[in-house]
mmCIF file of C-alpha atoms in Angstrom:
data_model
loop_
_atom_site.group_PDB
_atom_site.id
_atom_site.type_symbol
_atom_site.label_atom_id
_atom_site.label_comp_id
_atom_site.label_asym_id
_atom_site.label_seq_id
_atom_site.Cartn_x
_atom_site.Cartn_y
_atom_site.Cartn_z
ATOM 1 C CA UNK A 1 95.723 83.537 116.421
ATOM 2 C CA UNK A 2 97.958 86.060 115.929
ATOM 3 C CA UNK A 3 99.494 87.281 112.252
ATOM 4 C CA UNK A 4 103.268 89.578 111.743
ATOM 5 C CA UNK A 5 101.608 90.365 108.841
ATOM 6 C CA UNK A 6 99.827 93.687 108.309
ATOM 7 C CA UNK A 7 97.986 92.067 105.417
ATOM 8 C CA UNK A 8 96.527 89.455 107.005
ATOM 9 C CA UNK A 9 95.769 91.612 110.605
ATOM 10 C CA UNK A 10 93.685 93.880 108.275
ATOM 11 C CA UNK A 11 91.687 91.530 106.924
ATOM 12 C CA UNK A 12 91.011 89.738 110.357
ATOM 13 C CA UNK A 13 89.562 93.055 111.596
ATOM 14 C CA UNK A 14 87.847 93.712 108.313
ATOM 15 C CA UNK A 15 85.767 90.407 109.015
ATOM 16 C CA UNK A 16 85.493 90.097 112.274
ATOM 17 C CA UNK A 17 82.675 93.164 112.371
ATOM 18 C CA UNK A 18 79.210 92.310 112.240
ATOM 19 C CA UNK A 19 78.355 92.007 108.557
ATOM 20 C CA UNK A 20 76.546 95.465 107.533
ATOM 21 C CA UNK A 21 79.313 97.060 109.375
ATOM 22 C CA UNK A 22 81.489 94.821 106.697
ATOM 23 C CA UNK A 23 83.677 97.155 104.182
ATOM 24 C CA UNK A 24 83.165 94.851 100.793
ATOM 25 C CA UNK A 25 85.428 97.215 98.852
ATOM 26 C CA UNK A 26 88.216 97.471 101.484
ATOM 27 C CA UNK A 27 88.323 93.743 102.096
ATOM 28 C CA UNK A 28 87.855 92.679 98.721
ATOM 29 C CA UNK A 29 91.268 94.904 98.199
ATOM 30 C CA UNK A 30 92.915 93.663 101.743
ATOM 31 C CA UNK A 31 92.641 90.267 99.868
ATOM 32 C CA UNK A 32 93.905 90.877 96.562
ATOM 33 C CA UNK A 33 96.722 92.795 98.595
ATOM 34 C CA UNK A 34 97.819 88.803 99.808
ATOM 35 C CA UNK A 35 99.238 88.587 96.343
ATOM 36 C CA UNK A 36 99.924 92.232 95.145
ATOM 37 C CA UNK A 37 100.875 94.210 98.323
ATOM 38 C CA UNK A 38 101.563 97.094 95.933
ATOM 39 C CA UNK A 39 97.617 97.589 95.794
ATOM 40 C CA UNK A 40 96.880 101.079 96.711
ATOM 41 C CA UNK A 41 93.553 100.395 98.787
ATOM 42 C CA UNK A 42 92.903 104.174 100.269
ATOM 43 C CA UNK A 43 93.272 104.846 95.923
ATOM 44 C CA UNK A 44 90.701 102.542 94.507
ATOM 45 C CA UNK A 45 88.315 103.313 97.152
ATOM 46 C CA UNK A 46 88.726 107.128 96.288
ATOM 47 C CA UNK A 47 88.136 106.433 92.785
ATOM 48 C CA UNK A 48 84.710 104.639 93.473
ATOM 49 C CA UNK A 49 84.108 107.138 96.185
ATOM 50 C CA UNK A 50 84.510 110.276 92.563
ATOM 51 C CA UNK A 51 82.631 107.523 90.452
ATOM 52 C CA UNK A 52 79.658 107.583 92.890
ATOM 53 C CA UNK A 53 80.175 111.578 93.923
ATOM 54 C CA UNK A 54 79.796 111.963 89.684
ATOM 55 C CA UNK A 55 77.189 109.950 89.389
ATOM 56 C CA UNK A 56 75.380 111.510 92.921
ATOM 57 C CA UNK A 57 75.278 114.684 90.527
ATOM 58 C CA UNK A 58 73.596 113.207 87.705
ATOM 59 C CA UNK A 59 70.416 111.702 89.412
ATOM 60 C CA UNK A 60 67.465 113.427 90.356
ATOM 61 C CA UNK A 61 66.449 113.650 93.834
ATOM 62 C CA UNK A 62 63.326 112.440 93.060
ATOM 63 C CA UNK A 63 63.949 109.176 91.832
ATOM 64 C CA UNK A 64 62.728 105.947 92.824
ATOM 65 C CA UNK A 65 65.369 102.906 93.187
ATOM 66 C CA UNK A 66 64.525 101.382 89.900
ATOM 67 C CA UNK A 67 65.554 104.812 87.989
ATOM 68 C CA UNK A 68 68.709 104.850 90.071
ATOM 69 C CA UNK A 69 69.552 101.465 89.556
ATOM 70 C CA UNK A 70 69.225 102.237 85.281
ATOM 71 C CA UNK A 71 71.430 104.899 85.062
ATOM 72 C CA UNK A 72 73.588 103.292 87.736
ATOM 73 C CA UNK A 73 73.953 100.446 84.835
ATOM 74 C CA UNK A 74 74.300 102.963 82.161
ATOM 75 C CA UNK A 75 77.242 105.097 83.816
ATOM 76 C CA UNK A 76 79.000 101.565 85.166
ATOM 77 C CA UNK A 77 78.492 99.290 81.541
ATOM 78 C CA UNK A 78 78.276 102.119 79.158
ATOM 79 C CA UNK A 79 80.126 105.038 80.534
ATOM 80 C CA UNK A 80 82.887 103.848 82.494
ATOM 81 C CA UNK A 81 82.541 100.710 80.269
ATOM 82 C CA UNK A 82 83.005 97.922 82.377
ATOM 83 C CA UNK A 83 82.698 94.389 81.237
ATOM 84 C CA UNK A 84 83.055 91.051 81.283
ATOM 85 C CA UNK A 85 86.183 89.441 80.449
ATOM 86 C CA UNK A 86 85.808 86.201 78.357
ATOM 87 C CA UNK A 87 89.032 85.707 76.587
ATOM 88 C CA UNK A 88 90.869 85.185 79.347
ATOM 89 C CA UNK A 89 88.175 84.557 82.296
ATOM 90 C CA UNK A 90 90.487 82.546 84.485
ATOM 91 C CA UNK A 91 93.178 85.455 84.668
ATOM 92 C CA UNK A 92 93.514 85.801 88.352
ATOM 93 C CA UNK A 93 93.587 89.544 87.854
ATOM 94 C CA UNK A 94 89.844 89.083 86.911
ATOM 95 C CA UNK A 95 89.580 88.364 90.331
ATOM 96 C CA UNK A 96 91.387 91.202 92.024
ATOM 97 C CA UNK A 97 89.184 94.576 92.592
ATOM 98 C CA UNK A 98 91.982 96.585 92.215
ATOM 99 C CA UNK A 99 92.588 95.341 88.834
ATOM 100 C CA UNK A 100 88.883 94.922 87.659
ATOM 101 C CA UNK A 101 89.051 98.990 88.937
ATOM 102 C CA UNK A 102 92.225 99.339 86.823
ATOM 103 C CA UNK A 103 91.341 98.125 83.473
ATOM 104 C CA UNK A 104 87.633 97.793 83.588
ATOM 105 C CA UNK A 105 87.360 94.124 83.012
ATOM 106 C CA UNK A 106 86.641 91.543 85.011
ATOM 107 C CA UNK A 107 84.239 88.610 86.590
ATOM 108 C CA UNK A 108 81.069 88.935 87.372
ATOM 109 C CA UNK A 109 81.335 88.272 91.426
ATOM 110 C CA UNK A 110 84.272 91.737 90.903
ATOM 111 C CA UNK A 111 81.784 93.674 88.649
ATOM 112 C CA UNK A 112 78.896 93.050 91.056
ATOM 113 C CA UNK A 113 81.313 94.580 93.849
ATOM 114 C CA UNK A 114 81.941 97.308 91.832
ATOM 115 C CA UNK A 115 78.396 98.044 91.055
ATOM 116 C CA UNK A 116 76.988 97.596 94.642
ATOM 117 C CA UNK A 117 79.679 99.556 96.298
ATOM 118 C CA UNK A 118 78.846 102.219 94.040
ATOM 119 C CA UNK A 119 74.919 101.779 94.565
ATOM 120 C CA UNK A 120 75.402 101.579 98.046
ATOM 121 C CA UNK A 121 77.227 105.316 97.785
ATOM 122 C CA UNK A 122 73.986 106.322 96.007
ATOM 123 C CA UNK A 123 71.722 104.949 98.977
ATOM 124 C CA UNK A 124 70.773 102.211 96.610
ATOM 125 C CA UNK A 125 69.626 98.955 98.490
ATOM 126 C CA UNK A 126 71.893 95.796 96.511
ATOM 127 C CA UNK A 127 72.535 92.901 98.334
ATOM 128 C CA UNK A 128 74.598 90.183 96.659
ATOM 129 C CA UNK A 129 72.718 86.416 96.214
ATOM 130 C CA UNK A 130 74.800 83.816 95.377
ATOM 131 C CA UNK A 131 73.686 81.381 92.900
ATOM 132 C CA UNK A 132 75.797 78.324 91.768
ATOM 133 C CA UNK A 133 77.908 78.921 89.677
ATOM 134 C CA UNK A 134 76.804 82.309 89.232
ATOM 135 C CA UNK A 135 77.015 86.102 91.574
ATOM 136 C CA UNK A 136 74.022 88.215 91.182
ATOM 137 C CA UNK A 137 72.935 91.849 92.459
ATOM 138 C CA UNK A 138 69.524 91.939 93.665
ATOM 139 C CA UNK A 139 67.726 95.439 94.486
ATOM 140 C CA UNK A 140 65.541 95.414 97.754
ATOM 141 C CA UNK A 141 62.365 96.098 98.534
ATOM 142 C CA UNK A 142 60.593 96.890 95.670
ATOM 143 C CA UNK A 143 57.786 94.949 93.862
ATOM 144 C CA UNK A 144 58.917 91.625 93.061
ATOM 145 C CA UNK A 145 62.504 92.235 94.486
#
């Protein structure tokens, strides 16, 4: 099937890759572009791209996964100061990456995005396991993963 719509011809390319070769970030914003076309996609993945260049700087080469992954959670939850929303969970915008980018708030299934893409930057192994109910990040292949 064929779609007029730039939109929607983006994200059938996006998807239609085999999945590592998958752009989370991109597609999650091709998506929340359906309802807010305005969303600057090339800008929020520039600002995770700095986000992860800063952090690049502040790790030592030397460090296993597990290190990574703490100060990955310390720069994401304490610097940047991301969180969860819970006043007003069901907000759609919790839902859009651009957004959750935006004002630092969000769900966790948009949070987890944010933190993998930027692990992922850092050579950081995350893979996302759904659970019901429930998005988690897991780290790979180290002892009892």
């Amino acid at each position: 099937m064929q779609y007029s719509d730039p939109i929607r011809q983006d994200f059938i390319r996006s998807v239609e890759r085999p999945e590592p070769a998958v752009d989370l970030a991109r597609t999650a914003l091709i998506i929340a572009a359906e309802s807010a076309p305005e969303v600057d996609v090339d800008g929020v993945i520039h600002t995770l791209d700095s986000w992860a260049e800063e952090l690049r700087r502040r790790l030592s080469p030397d460090w296993n996964n597990l290190q990574k992954l703490a100060r990955l959670r310390s720069y994401v939850f304490e610097e940047l100061g991301f969180k969860g929303e819970h006043k007003d969970y069901y907000n759609p915008n919790n839902s859009l990456l651009h957004e959750v980018v935006r004002t630092r708030r969000g769900i966790p299934l948009t949070l987890s995005i944010v933190f993998m893409e930027l692990g992922w930057r850092l050579g950081i192994p995350f893979e996302g396991v759904g659970f019901p109910g429930h998005f988690l990040v897991r780290l790979t292949g180290e002892p009892g993963d």
